[in-house]
C-alpha cells in the first residue's frame, strides 16, 4: 500500500513539474511569437521578399500623396527615398525592378509616382526593355508614354511622336486631347513640327489650341530657317483678320517683333503702317507702337485707351488664361 502511494506521489510530482515547465516555456515563447506576428505585417513581409530598401517605395508613394506641394524638407526626404531605391537597384535587386515594372503598368497608380520611378531608373542608369515596349503600346497611358519618350537618347521615340502628330493633324481630337499632345510635342524640342504648329494656329477650332500652337512657334529654335517670308505674311494676315481673338493677336504681334531682327523689313514696314490702321483694334496698335518706340526711339504717338478699357481687356485676358 505504501509502495503504490509513493509511486502515485512520484507520478503526480512529475506531472506537476512538466506542467510548470510548459508554463515557463510559454512565458518565454509567447512574447517572441507576439513580436514575430507584429514583424510579419504585410509591409514587413514585402520588405522581407524584396529587400529592406523596398520599403522606400511605400515611403516615396506616401510622400507624394501627402505632400503634393513639396517644400525643402519634403524635397530632401524624397531624394533620400529615391537614393535608397537607386542603391538597391545597383545591387541587382531584380525583384525590386519587377515590382517597379508592375507599378508602371498599373493604371490605378498615380502618374506623379510613376514619374518618380522613371527618375529612379534614370539615376540608376538602367533602361529596362519594357520601357520601349510601353512607349510603342497605344493602349498605355499617354502621359506616361510621354514621360518615357524623353527618358534617354537610347529610346526610339520617332514612332511615338509621329503618331501624335498624325492625330493632331486630323483635327478630330477633343480640345483636351489636342492640348495634351501639343504639350508632349513641345517637350521634344524638335523644330520639325513647325508646319504642324502653324497648321493648328490657322485651322484649329479651339482658341486654347491656337494659343498653345503659337507658343510652340515662339519656341522654335532656328527661326531664321523656318519663318520664311511666306510664313511672315501669313502671320500678318492673322493679325489683320477681324475675327482673330485680341489676346491671340497680341501674341502674334510679339512673335512678329521677335522676327524683325532676322532682317525682316516686311514686318517692320507693316508695324509702321499699322499705327493708324483703324481696322486694327486699338490694343494691337498700342502694342505695335510701344515696340517701335522702345526699339527705334521714334516719336510715335500711343492710341488713346481709357483705364476702364484696359481693365476690361485685362479681365478678358485673365479669363482666357484660366480657361
mmCIF file of C-alpha atoms in Angstrom:
data_model
loop_
_atom_site.group_PDB
_atom_site.id
_atom_site.type_symbol
_atom_site.label_atom_id
_atom_site.label_comp_id
_atom_site.label_asym_id
_atom_site.label_seq_id
_atom_site.Cartn_x
_atom_site.Cartn_y
_atom_site.Cartn_z
ATOM 1 C CA UNK A 1 0.000 0.000 0.000
ATOM 2 C CA UNK A 2 2.816 2.392 0.809
ATOM 3 C CA UNK A 3 4.573 1.437 -2.449
ATOM 4 C CA UNK A 4 1.595 2.370 -4.535
ATOM 5 C CA UNK A 5 1.154 5.561 -2.561
ATOM 6 C CA UNK A 6 4.824 6.503 -3.143
ATOM 7 C CA UNK A 7 4.582 5.680 -6.835
ATOM 8 C CA UNK A 8 1.433 7.745 -7.164
ATOM 9 C CA UNK A 9 3.055 10.678 -5.471
ATOM 10 C CA UNK A 10 6.084 10.404 -7.731
ATOM 11 C CA UNK A 11 3.852 10.310 -10.781
ATOM 12 C CA UNK A 12 1.911 13.374 -9.636
ATOM 13 C CA UNK A 13 5.169 15.216 -8.956
ATOM 14 C CA UNK A 14 6.389 14.537 -12.491
ATOM 15 C CA UNK A 15 3.137 15.820 -13.946
ATOM 16 C CA UNK A 16 3.373 18.950 -11.834
ATOM 17 C CA UNK A 17 6.953 19.601 -12.869
ATOM 18 C CA UNK A 18 6.030 19.045 -16.517
ATOM 19 C CA UNK A 19 3.110 21.469 -16.266
ATOM 20 C CA UNK A 20 5.333 24.094 -14.662
ATOM 21 C CA UNK A 21 7.915 23.576 -17.409
ATOM 22 C CA UNK A 22 5.321 24.084 -20.092
ATOM 23 C CA UNK A 23 4.083 27.186 -18.330
ATOM 24 C CA UNK A 24 7.576 28.646 -18.080
ATOM 25 C CA UNK A 25 8.202 27.783 -21.729
ATOM 26 C CA UNK A 26 5.000 29.539 -22.700
ATOM 27 C CA UNK A 27 6.085 32.628 -20.776
ATOM 28 C CA UNK A 28 9.251 32.673 -22.848
ATOM 29 C CA UNK A 29 7.713 31.833 -26.255
ATOM 30 C CA UNK A 30 4.529 33.961 -26.247
ATOM 31 C CA UNK A 31 6.303 37.362 -26.235
ATOM 32 C CA UNK A 32 8.519 36.246 -29.104
ATOM 33 C CA UNK A 33 5.517 34.964 -31.053
ATOM 34 C CA UNK A 34 3.719 38.263 -30.465
ATOM 35 C CA UNK A 35 6.706 40.261 -31.661
ATOM 36 C CA UNK A 36 7.061 37.903 -34.619
ATOM 37 C CA UNK A 37 3.446 38.419 -35.667
ATOM 38 C CA UNK A 38 3.964 42.175 -35.478
ATOM 39 C CA UNK A 39 7.085 41.887 -37.571
ATOM 40 C CA UNK A 40 5.203 39.884 -40.171
ATOM 41 C CA UNK A 41 2.830 42.708 -41.088
ATOM 42 C CA UNK A 42 2.144 42.967 -44.853
ATOM 43 C CA UNK A 43 4.656 45.788 -45.255
ATOM 44 C CA UNK A 44 7.338 43.847 -43.402
ATOM 45 C CA UNK A 45 6.620 40.657 -45.318
ATOM 46 C CA UNK A 46 7.004 42.634 -48.527
ATOM 47 C CA UNK A 47 10.271 44.053 -47.237
ATOM 48 C CA UNK A 48 11.493 40.521 -46.480
ATOM 49 C CA UNK A 49 10.659 39.399 -50.005
ATOM 50 C CA UNK A 50 12.027 42.373 -51.922
ATOM 51 C CA UNK A 51 14.731 43.601 -49.572
ATOM 52 C CA UNK A 52 14.620 46.198 -46.808
ATOM 53 C CA UNK A 53 15.051 49.232 -49.043
ATOM 54 C CA UNK A 54 11.944 48.216 -50.944
ATOM 55 C CA UNK A 55 10.057 49.949 -48.144
ATOM 56 C CA UNK A 56 11.309 53.149 -49.758
ATOM 57 C CA UNK A 57 8.710 52.544 -52.483
ATOM 58 C CA UNK A 58 5.887 52.904 -49.979
ATOM 59 C CA UNK A 59 7.593 55.816 -48.249
ATOM 60 C CA UNK A 60 8.035 57.602 -51.557
ATOM 61 C CA UNK A 61 4.425 56.940 -52.530
ATOM 62 C CA UNK A 62 3.166 58.391 -49.239
ATOM 63 C CA UNK A 63 5.394 61.456 -49.550
ATOM 64 C CA UNK A 64 3.990 62.218 -52.987
ATOM 65 C CA UNK A 65 0.424 61.607 -51.856
ATOM 66 C CA UNK A 66 0.525 63.583 -48.615
ATOM 67 C CA UNK A 67 2.758 66.474 -49.667
ATOM 68 C CA UNK A 68 1.976 67.436 -53.251
ATOM 69 C CA UNK A 69 3.230 70.984 -52.590
ATOM 70 C CA UNK A 70 6.695 69.833 -51.589
ATOM 71 C CA UNK A 71 8.951 72.195 -49.635
ATOM 72 C CA UNK A 72 12.618 71.885 -48.689
ATOM 73 C CA UNK A 73 12.396 69.157 -46.022
ATOM 74 C CA UNK A 74 9.926 67.151 -48.063
ATOM 75 C CA UNK A 75 12.125 67.513 -51.141
ATOM 76 C CA UNK A 76 15.168 66.252 -49.253
ATOM 77 C CA UNK A 77 13.152 63.306 -47.941
ATOM 78 C CA UNK A 78 12.108 62.397 -51.480
ATOM 79 C CA UNK A 79 15.743 62.462 -52.583
ATOM 80 C CA UNK A 80 16.648 60.205 -49.660
ATOM 81 C CA UNK A 81 13.967 57.639 -50.554
ATOM 82 C CA UNK A 82 14.904 57.756 -54.245
ATOM 83 C CA UNK A 83 18.551 57.197 -53.386
ATOM 84 C CA UNK A 84 17.647 54.117 -51.334
ATOM 85 C CA UNK A 85 15.932 52.659 -54.376
ATOM 86 C CA UNK A 86 18.835 53.584 -56.642
ATOM 87 C CA UNK A 87 21.309 51.795 -54.347
ATOM 88 C CA UNK A 88 19.003 48.790 -54.198
ATOM 89 C CA UNK A 89 18.776 48.620 -57.989
ATOM 90 C CA UNK A 90 22.518 48.997 -58.427
ATOM 91 C CA UNK A 91 22.866 45.949 -56.197
ATOM 92 C CA UNK A 92 20.974 43.999 -58.870
ATOM 93 C CA UNK A 93 17.719 43.726 -56.956
ATOM 94 C CA UNK A 94 15.723 42.118 -59.780
ATOM 95 C CA UNK A 95 12.633 41.687 -57.608
ATOM 96 C CA UNK A 96 12.517 45.418 -56.916
ATOM 97 C CA UNK A 97 12.914 46.093 -60.643
ATOM 98 C CA UNK A 98 9.988 43.789 -61.344
ATOM 99 C CA UNK A 99 7.903 45.476 -58.655
ATOM 100 C CA UNK A 100 8.580 48.844 -60.281
ATOM 101 C CA UNK A 101 7.572 47.425 -63.660
ATOM 102 C CA UNK A 102 4.220 46.331 -62.235
ATOM 103 C CA UNK A 103 3.656 49.771 -60.726
ATOM 104 C CA UNK A 104 4.373 51.479 -64.048
ATOM 105 C CA UNK A 105 1.922 49.108 -65.720
ATOM 106 C CA UNK A 106 -0.820 49.604 -63.127
ATOM 107 C CA UNK A 107 -3.406 52.100 -64.423
ATOM 108 C CA UNK A 108 -4.544 52.778 -60.843
ATOM 109 C CA UNK A 109 -1.141 54.067 -59.745
ATOM 110 C CA UNK A 110 -0.602 57.819 -59.648
ATOM 111 C CA UNK A 111 1.257 59.338 -62.622
ATOM 112 C CA UNK A 112 3.410 61.506 -60.346
ATOM 113 C CA UNK A 113 4.611 58.373 -58.538
ATOM 114 C CA UNK A 114 5.389 56.736 -61.876
ATOM 115 C CA UNK A 115 7.441 59.773 -62.891
ATOM 116 C CA UNK A 116 9.462 59.401 -59.714
ATOM 117 C CA UNK A 117 10.157 55.768 -60.518
ATOM 118 C CA UNK A 118 11.326 56.707 -64.009
ATOM 119 C CA UNK A 119 13.663 59.193 -62.364
ATOM 120 C CA UNK A 120 14.956 56.410 -60.100
ATOM 121 C CA UNK A 121 15.640 54.218 -63.136
ATOM 122 C CA UNK A 122 17.450 57.073 -64.832
ATOM 123 C CA UNK A 123 19.588 57.769 -61.748
ATOM 124 C CA UNK A 124 20.431 54.070 -61.546
ATOM 125 C CA UNK A 125 21.456 54.243 -65.211
ATOM 126 C CA UNK A 126 19.010 51.468 -66.091
ATOM 127 C CA UNK A 127 16.894 51.178 -69.215
ATOM 128 C CA UNK A 128 14.654 48.128 -68.864
ATOM 129 C CA UNK A 129 13.498 46.691 -72.177
ATOM 130 C CA UNK A 130 9.863 47.132 -71.198
ATOM 131 C CA UNK A 131 10.188 50.935 -71.460
ATOM 132 C CA UNK A 132 10.487 50.693 -75.244
ATOM 133 C CA UNK A 133 7.557 48.261 -75.317
ATOM 134 C CA UNK A 134 5.411 50.618 -73.258
ATOM 135 C CA UNK A 135 6.358 53.559 -75.451
ATOM 136 C CA UNK A 136 5.118 51.736 -78.556
ATOM 137 C CA UNK A 137 1.936 50.448 -76.893
ATOM 138 C CA UNK A 138 -1.013 52.700 -77.814
ATOM 139 C CA UNK A 139 -3.075 51.173 -75.012
ATOM 140 C CA UNK A 140 -0.737 52.517 -72.347
ATOM 141 C CA UNK A 141 -1.391 55.835 -70.618
ATOM 142 C CA UNK A 142 -0.413 58.671 -72.998
ATOM 143 C CA UNK A 143 1.051 60.903 -70.287
ATOM 144 C CA UNK A 144 3.276 58.063 -69.044
ATOM 145 C CA UNK A 145 4.381 57.280 -72.595
ATOM 146 C CA UNK A 146 5.255 60.939 -72.942
ATOM 147 C CA UNK A 147 7.465 60.753 -69.872
ATOM 148 C CA UNK A 148 9.097 57.580 -71.189
ATOM 149 C CA UNK A 149 9.673 59.174 -74.615
ATOM 150 C CA UNK A 150 12.082 61.637 -73.005
ATOM 151 C CA UNK A 151 13.710 59.049 -70.723
ATOM 152 C CA UNK A 152 17.047 58.989 -72.564
ATOM 153 C CA UNK A 153 18.523 59.220 -76.040
ATOM 154 C CA UNK A 154 18.774 55.461 -76.474
ATOM 155 C CA UNK A 155 14.994 55.037 -76.668
ATOM 156 C CA UNK A 156 13.448 55.251 -80.126
ATOM 157 C CA UNK A 157 10.633 57.812 -79.834
ATOM 158 C CA UNK A 158 10.159 58.603 -83.540
ATOM 159 C CA UNK A 159 7.088 56.385 -83.919
ATOM 160 C CA UNK A 160 5.532 57.812 -80.759
ATOM 161 C CA UNK A 161 5.854 61.453 -81.808
ATOM 162 C CA UNK A 162 4.868 60.748 -85.418
ATOM 163 C CA UNK A 163 1.648 59.110 -84.228
ATOM 164 C CA UNK A 164 0.865 62.106 -82.041
ATOM 165 C CA UNK A 165 1.479 64.473 -84.948
ATOM 166 C CA UNK A 166 -0.860 62.489 -87.195
ATOM 167 C CA UNK A 167 -3.594 62.556 -84.570
ATOM 168 C CA UNK A 168 -3.254 66.315 -84.193
ATOM 169 C CA UNK A 169 -3.332 66.987 -87.928
ATOM 170 C CA UNK A 170 -6.665 65.164 -88.237
ATOM 171 C CA UNK A 171 -8.382 67.871 -86.126
ATOM 172 C CA UNK A 172 -10.693 65.135 -84.799
ATOM 173 C CA UNK A 173 -9.493 65.153 -81.195
ATOM 174 C CA UNK A 174 -11.161 66.992 -78.342
ATOM 175 C CA UNK A 175 -9.687 70.229 -77.030
ATOM 176 C CA UNK A 176 -8.128 68.464 -74.027
ATOM 177 C CA UNK A 177 -6.647 65.715 -76.207
ATOM 178 C CA UNK A 178 -5.146 68.253 -78.607
ATOM 179 C CA UNK A 179 -3.575 70.248 -75.778
ATOM 180 C CA UNK A 180 -2.159 67.107 -74.176
ATOM 181 C CA UNK A 181 -0.478 66.070 -77.414
ATOM 182 C CA UNK A 182 0.746 69.565 -78.160
ATOM 183 C CA UNK A 183 2.426 69.703 -74.768
ATOM 184 C CA UNK A 184 4.198 66.421 -75.496
ATOM 185 C CA UNK A 185 5.428 67.593 -78.903
ATOM 186 C CA UNK A 186 6.717 70.819 -77.361
ATOM 187 C CA UNK A 187 8.723 68.821 -74.804
ATOM 188 C CA UNK A 188 10.541 67.110 -77.664
ATOM 189 C CA UNK A 189 12.152 70.479 -78.570
ATOM 190 C CA UNK A 190 12.151 69.466 -82.229
ATOM 191 C CA UNK A 191 11.729 72.193 -84.844
ATOM 192 C CA UNK A 192 10.452 69.687 -87.391
ATOM 193 C CA UNK A 193 6.912 70.091 -86.036
ATOM 194 C CA UNK A 194 6.887 73.711 -87.234
ATOM 195 C CA UNK A 195 4.428 73.160 -90.109
ATOM 196 C CA UNK A 196 2.052 71.257 -87.814
ATOM 197 C CA UNK A 197 2.119 74.082 -85.250
ATOM 198 C CA UNK A 198 1.384 76.618 -87.967
ATOM 199 C CA UNK A 199 -1.402 74.446 -89.345
ATOM 200 C CA UNK A 200 -3.050 74.325 -85.908
ATOM 201 C CA UNK A 201 -2.643 78.077 -85.461
ATOM 202 C CA UNK A 202 -4.556 78.674 -88.691
ATOM 203 C CA UNK A 203 -7.018 75.774 -88.687
ATOM 204 C CA UNK A 204 -7.782 74.653 -85.117
ATOM 205 C CA UNK A 205 -11.287 75.497 -83.939
ATOM 206 C CA UNK A 206 -10.399 75.902 -80.251
ATOM 207 C CA UNK A 207 -8.776 79.162 -79.198
ATOM 208 C CA UNK A 208 -6.736 77.469 -76.451
ATOM 209 C CA UNK A 209 -5.215 75.142 -79.069
ATOM 210 C CA UNK A 210 -4.352 78.103 -81.298
ATOM 211 C CA UNK A 211 -2.667 79.863 -78.367
ATOM 212 C CA UNK A 212 -0.687 76.730 -77.468
ATOM 213 C CA UNK A 213 0.370 76.271 -81.114
ATOM 214 C CA UNK A 214 1.530 79.896 -81.227
ATOM 215 C CA UNK A 215 3.526 79.321 -78.051
ATOM 216 C CA UNK A 216 5.173 76.349 -79.745
ATOM 217 C CA UNK A 217 6.019 78.503 -82.768
ATOM 218 C CA UNK A 218 7.554 81.132 -80.497
ATOM 219 C CA UNK A 219 9.857 78.447 -79.068
ATOM 220 C CA UNK A 220 11.181 77.327 -82.451
ATOM 221 C CA UNK A 221 14.969 77.370 -82.146
ATOM 222 C CA UNK A 222 16.000 78.068 -85.753
ATOM 223 C CA UNK A 223 13.523 80.842 -86.510
ATOM 224 C CA UNK A 224 15.575 82.191 -89.406
ATOM 225 C CA UNK A 225 15.291 78.794 -91.123
ATOM 226 C CA UNK A 226 11.569 78.258 -90.683
ATOM 227 C CA UNK A 227 9.921 81.676 -90.693
ATOM 228 C CA UNK A 228 10.283 82.377 -94.387
ATOM 229 C CA UNK A 229 8.652 85.397 -95.999
ATOM 230 C CA UNK A 230 5.589 83.289 -96.781
ATOM 231 C CA UNK A 231 5.033 82.439 -93.120
ATOM 232 C CA UNK A 232 5.653 86.051 -92.099
ATOM 233 C CA UNK A 233 2.923 87.163 -94.473
ATOM 234 C CA UNK A 234 0.541 84.559 -93.075
ATOM 235 C CA UNK A 235 1.179 85.810 -89.534
ATOM 236 C CA UNK A 236 0.475 89.367 -90.673
ATOM 237 C CA UNK A 237 -2.750 88.170 -92.303
ATOM 238 C CA UNK A 238 -3.849 86.657 -88.984
ATOM 239 C CA UNK A 239 -3.257 89.995 -87.262
ATOM 240 C CA UNK A 240 -5.337 91.794 -89.904
ATOM 241 C CA UNK A 241 -8.155 89.230 -89.825
ATOM 242 C CA UNK A 242 -11.050 90.776 -87.933
ATOM 243 C CA UNK A 243 -12.175 87.503 -86.340
ATOM 244 C CA UNK A 244 -8.770 86.834 -84.736
ATOM 245 C CA UNK A 245 -9.062 86.912 -80.958
ATOM 246 C CA UNK A 246 -7.483 90.031 -79.411
ATOM 247 C CA UNK A 247 -5.318 88.070 -76.983
ATOM 248 C CA UNK A 248 -4.107 85.761 -79.743
ATOM 249 C CA UNK A 249 -3.456 88.774 -81.976
ATOM 250 C CA UNK A 250 -1.353 90.370 -79.230
ATOM 251 C CA UNK A 251 0.895 87.311 -79.023
ATOM 252 C CA UNK A 252 1.206 87.097 -82.817
ATOM 253 C CA UNK A 253 2.416 90.703 -82.744
ATOM 254 C CA UNK A 254 5.016 89.777 -80.117
ATOM 255 C CA UNK A 255 6.202 86.891 -82.310
ATOM 256 C CA UNK A 256 6.404 89.187 -85.349
ATOM 257 C CA UNK A 257 8.502 91.618 -83.298
ATOM 258 C CA UNK A 258 10.896 88.772 -82.456
ATOM 259 C CA UNK A 259 11.279 88.053 -86.168
ATOM 260 C CA UNK A 260 12.298 91.606 -87.159
ATOM 261 C CA UNK A 261 15.988 91.037 -86.225
ATOM 262 C CA UNK A 262 16.024 88.307 -88.884
ATOM 263 C CA UNK A 263 16.346 91.121 -91.444
ATOM 264 C CA UNK A 264 12.620 91.263 -91.974
ATOM 265 C CA UNK A 265 11.911 94.688 -93.428
ATOM 266 C CA UNK A 266 8.439 93.435 -94.372
ATOM 267 C CA UNK A 267 7.353 93.142 -90.732
ATOM 268 C CA UNK A 268 8.892 96.473 -89.746
ATOM 269 C CA UNK A 269 7.102 98.244 -92.585
ATOM 270 C CA UNK A 270 3.878 96.564 -91.571
ATOM 271 C CA UNK A 271 4.297 97.792 -87.997
ATOM 272 C CA UNK A 272 4.946 101.362 -89.112
ATOM 273 C CA UNK A 273 1.895 101.350 -91.379
ATOM 274 C CA UNK A 274 -0.334 99.713 -88.767
ATOM 275 C CA UNK A 275 -0.221 102.525 -86.206
ATOM 276 C CA UNK A 276 -3.007 104.435 -87.885
ATOM 277 C CA UNK A 277 -4.874 101.451 -89.295
ATOM 278 C CA UNK A 278 -8.400 101.985 -87.995
ATOM 279 C CA UNK A 279 -9.348 98.415 -88.933
ATOM 280 C CA UNK A 280 -6.897 97.099 -86.342
ATOM 281 C CA UNK A 281 -8.075 97.081 -82.729
ATOM 282 C CA UNK A 282 -6.701 99.829 -80.501
ATOM 283 C CA UNK A 283 -4.833 97.438 -78.193
ATOM 284 C CA UNK A 284 -2.893 95.868 -81.061
ATOM 285 C CA UNK A 285 -1.952 99.318 -82.323
ATOM 286 C CA UNK A 286 -0.797 100.191 -78.816
ATOM 287 C CA UNK A 287 1.484 97.131 -78.591
ATOM 288 C CA UNK A 288 2.954 97.849 -82.030
ATOM 289 C CA UNK A 289 3.583 101.491 -81.149
ATOM 290 C CA UNK A 290 5.177 100.532 -77.844
ATOM 291 C CA UNK A 291 7.576 98.210 -79.658
ATOM 292 C CA UNK A 292 8.548 100.858 -82.226
ATOM 293 C CA UNK A 293 9.202 103.492 -79.541
ATOM 294 C CA UNK A 294 11.291 101.148 -77.403
ATOM 295 C CA UNK A 295 13.336 99.664 -80.240
ATOM 296 C CA UNK A 296 13.656 102.582 -82.654
ATOM 297 C CA UNK A 297 13.269 105.639 -80.383
ATOM 298 C CA UNK A 298 10.846 107.324 -82.754
ATOM 299 C CA UNK A 299 8.270 109.849 -81.590
ATOM 300 C CA UNK A 300 5.229 107.753 -82.307
ATOM 301 C CA UNK A 301 2.014 108.607 -80.503
ATOM 302 C CA UNK A 302 0.166 105.959 -78.491
ATOM 303 C CA UNK A 303 -3.517 105.483 -79.314
ATOM 304 C CA UNK A 304 -5.827 106.620 -76.539
ATOM 305 C CA UNK A 305 -7.160 103.851 -74.291
ATOM 306 C CA UNK A 306 -9.156 104.588 -71.151
ATOM 307 C CA UNK A 307 -8.473 102.919 -67.793
ATOM 308 C CA UNK A 308 -11.859 101.206 -67.994
ATOM 309 C CA UNK A 309 -10.983 99.739 -71.399
ATOM 310 C CA UNK A 310 -7.649 98.473 -70.075
ATOM 311 C CA UNK A 311 -9.361 96.877 -67.080
ATOM 312 C CA UNK A 312 -11.885 95.123 -69.292
ATOM 313 C CA UNK A 313 -9.110 93.895 -71.593
ATOM 314 C CA UNK A 314 -7.091 92.510 -68.648
ATOM 315 C CA UNK A 315 -10.145 90.750 -67.207
ATOM 316 C CA UNK A 316 -10.914 89.084 -70.543
ATOM 317 C CA UNK A 317 -7.275 88.104 -70.954
ATOM 318 C CA UNK A 318 -7.196 86.651 -67.441
ATOM 319 C CA UNK A 319 -10.379 84.652 -68.047
ATOM 320 C CA UNK A 320 -8.874 83.221 -71.194
ATOM 321 C CA UNK A 321 -5.652 82.195 -69.451
ATOM 322 C CA UNK A 322 -7.610 80.485 -66.665
ATOM 323 C CA UNK A 323 -9.822 78.637 -69.140
#
